Short mmCIF file of C-alpha atoms in Angstrom, two decimals:
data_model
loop_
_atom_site.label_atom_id
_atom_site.label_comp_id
_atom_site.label_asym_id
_atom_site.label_seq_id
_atom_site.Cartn_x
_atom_site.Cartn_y
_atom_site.Cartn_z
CA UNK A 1 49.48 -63.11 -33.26
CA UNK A 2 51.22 -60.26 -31.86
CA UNK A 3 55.15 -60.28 -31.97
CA UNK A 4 57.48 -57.99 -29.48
CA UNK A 5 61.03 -58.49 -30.19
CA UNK A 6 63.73 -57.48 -27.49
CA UNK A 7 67.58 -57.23 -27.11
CA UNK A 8 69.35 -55.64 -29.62
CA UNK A 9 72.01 -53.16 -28.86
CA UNK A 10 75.74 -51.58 -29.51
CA UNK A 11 78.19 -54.68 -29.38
CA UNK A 12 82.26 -55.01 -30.40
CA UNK A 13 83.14 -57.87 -33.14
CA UNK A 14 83.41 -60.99 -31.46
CA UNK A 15 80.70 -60.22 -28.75
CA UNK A 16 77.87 -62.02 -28.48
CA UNK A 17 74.20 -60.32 -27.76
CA UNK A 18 70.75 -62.66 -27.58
CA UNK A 19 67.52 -61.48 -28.52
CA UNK A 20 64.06 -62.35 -27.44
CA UNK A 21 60.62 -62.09 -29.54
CA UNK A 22 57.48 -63.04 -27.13
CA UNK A 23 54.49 -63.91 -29.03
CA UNK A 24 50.99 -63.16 -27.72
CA UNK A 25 47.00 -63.68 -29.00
CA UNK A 26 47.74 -67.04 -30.42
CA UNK A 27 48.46 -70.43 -29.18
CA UNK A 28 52.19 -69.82 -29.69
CA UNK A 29 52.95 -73.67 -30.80
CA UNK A 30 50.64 -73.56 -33.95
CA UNK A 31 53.34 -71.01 -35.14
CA UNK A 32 57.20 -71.44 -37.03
CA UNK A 33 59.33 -68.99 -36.22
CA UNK A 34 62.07 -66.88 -37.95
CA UNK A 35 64.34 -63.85 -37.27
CA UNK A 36 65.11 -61.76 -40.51
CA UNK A 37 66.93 -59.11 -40.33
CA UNK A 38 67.54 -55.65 -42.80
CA UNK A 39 70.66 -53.78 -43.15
CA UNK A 40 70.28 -50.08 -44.44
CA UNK A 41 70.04 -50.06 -48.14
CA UNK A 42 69.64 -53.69 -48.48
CA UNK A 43 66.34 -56.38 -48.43
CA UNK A 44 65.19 -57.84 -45.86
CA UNK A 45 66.88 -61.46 -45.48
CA UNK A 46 65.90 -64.50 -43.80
CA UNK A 47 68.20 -65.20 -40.74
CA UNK A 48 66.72 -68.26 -39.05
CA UNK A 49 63.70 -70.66 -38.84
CA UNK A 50 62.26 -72.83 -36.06
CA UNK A 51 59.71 -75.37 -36.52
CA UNK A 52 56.30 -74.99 -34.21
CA UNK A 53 57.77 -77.81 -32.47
CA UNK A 54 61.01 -77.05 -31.96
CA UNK A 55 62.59 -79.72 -33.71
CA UNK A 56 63.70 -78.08 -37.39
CA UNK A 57 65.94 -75.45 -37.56
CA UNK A 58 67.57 -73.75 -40.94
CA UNK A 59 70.04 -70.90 -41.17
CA UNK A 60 71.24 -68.85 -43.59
CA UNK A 61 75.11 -69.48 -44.83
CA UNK A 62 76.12 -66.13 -43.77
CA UNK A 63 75.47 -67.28 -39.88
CA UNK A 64 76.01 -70.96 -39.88
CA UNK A 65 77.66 -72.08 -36.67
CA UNK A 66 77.59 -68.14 -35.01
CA UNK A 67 73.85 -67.93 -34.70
CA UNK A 68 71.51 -70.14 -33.02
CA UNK A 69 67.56 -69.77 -33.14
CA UNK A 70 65.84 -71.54 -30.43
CA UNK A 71 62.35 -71.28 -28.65
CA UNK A 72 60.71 -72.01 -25.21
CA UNK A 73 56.87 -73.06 -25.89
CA UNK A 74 55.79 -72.55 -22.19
CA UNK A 75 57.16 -68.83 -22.41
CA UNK A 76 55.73 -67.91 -25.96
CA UNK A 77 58.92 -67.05 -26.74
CA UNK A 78 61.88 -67.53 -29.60
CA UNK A 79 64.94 -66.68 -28.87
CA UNK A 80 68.39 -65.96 -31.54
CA UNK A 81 71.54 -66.40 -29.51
CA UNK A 82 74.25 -64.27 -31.89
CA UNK A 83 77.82 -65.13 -31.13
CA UNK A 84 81.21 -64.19 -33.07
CA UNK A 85 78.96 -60.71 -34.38
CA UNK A 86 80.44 -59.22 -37.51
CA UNK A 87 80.14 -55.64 -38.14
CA UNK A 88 77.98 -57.02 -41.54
CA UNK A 89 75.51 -58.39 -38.61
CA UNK A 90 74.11 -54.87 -38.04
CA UNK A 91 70.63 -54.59 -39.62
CA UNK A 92 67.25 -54.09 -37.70
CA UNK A 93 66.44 -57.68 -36.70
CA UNK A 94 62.88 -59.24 -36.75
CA UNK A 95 60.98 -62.07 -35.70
CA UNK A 96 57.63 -63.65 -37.81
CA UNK A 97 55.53 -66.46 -37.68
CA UNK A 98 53.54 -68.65 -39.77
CA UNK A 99 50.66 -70.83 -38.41
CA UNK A 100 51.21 -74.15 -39.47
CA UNK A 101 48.83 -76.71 -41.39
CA UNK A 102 46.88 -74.04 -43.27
CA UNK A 103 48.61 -73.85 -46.54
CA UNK A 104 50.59 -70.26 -45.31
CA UNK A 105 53.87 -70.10 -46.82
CA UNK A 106 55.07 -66.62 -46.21
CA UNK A 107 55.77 -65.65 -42.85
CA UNK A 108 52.75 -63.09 -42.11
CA UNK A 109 53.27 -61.67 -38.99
CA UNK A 110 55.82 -59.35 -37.62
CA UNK A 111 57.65 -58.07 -34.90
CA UNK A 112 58.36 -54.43 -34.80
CA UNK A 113 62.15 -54.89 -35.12
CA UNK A 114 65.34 -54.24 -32.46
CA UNK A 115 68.49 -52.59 -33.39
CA UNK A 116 71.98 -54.31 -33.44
CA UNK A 117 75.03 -52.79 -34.10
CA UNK A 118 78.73 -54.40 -34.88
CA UNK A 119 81.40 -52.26 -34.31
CA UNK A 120 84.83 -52.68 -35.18
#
């Protein structure tokens, strides 16, 4: 599956910015989905997971109740509505998938990334 994320950008704290990740050359809903994102000098971290159906989500505690993932099955697309942004949000953000019922744990594919930036 191939993975193009969209979105990022230059935002004040407090703003709010969405990002898209379309998914192609896969059936789309055989997939979970996650944003992770990397700030410079730090590991990657997980942001947010979406079951292949939509139903589970998980966060991590550092965005509980700012960030929502969500995803459109018709479109191909997940989507990670940021609200309240922190100047610790900025990192490169990307989206991955897993296919579901063959034993994958790890996310294995990935988006190339988009940019968001906090300022102050």
């Amino acid at each position: 599956v191939q993975l193009q994320a969209s979105g990022g950008g230059l935002v004040q704290a407090g703003g709010s910015l969405r990002l898209s990740c379309v998914a192609s050359g896969s059936i789309f809903s055989l997939h979970d989905m996650a944003w992770y994102r990397q700030a410079p000098g730090n590991q990657r971290e997980l942001v947010a997971t979406i079951s292949n159906g939509g139903i589970i989500t998980r966060y991590a505690d550092s965005v509980k109740g700012r960030f929502t993932i969500s995803r459109d099955n018709a479109k191909n697309t997940v989507y990670l509505q940021m609200n309240s942004l922190k100047p610790e949000d900025t990192a490169v953000y990307f989206c991955a998938a897993r296919r579901v019922g063959v034993g994958v744990i790890l996310y294995n594919y990935w988006g190339q990334g988009t940019l968001v930036t906090v300022s102050s």
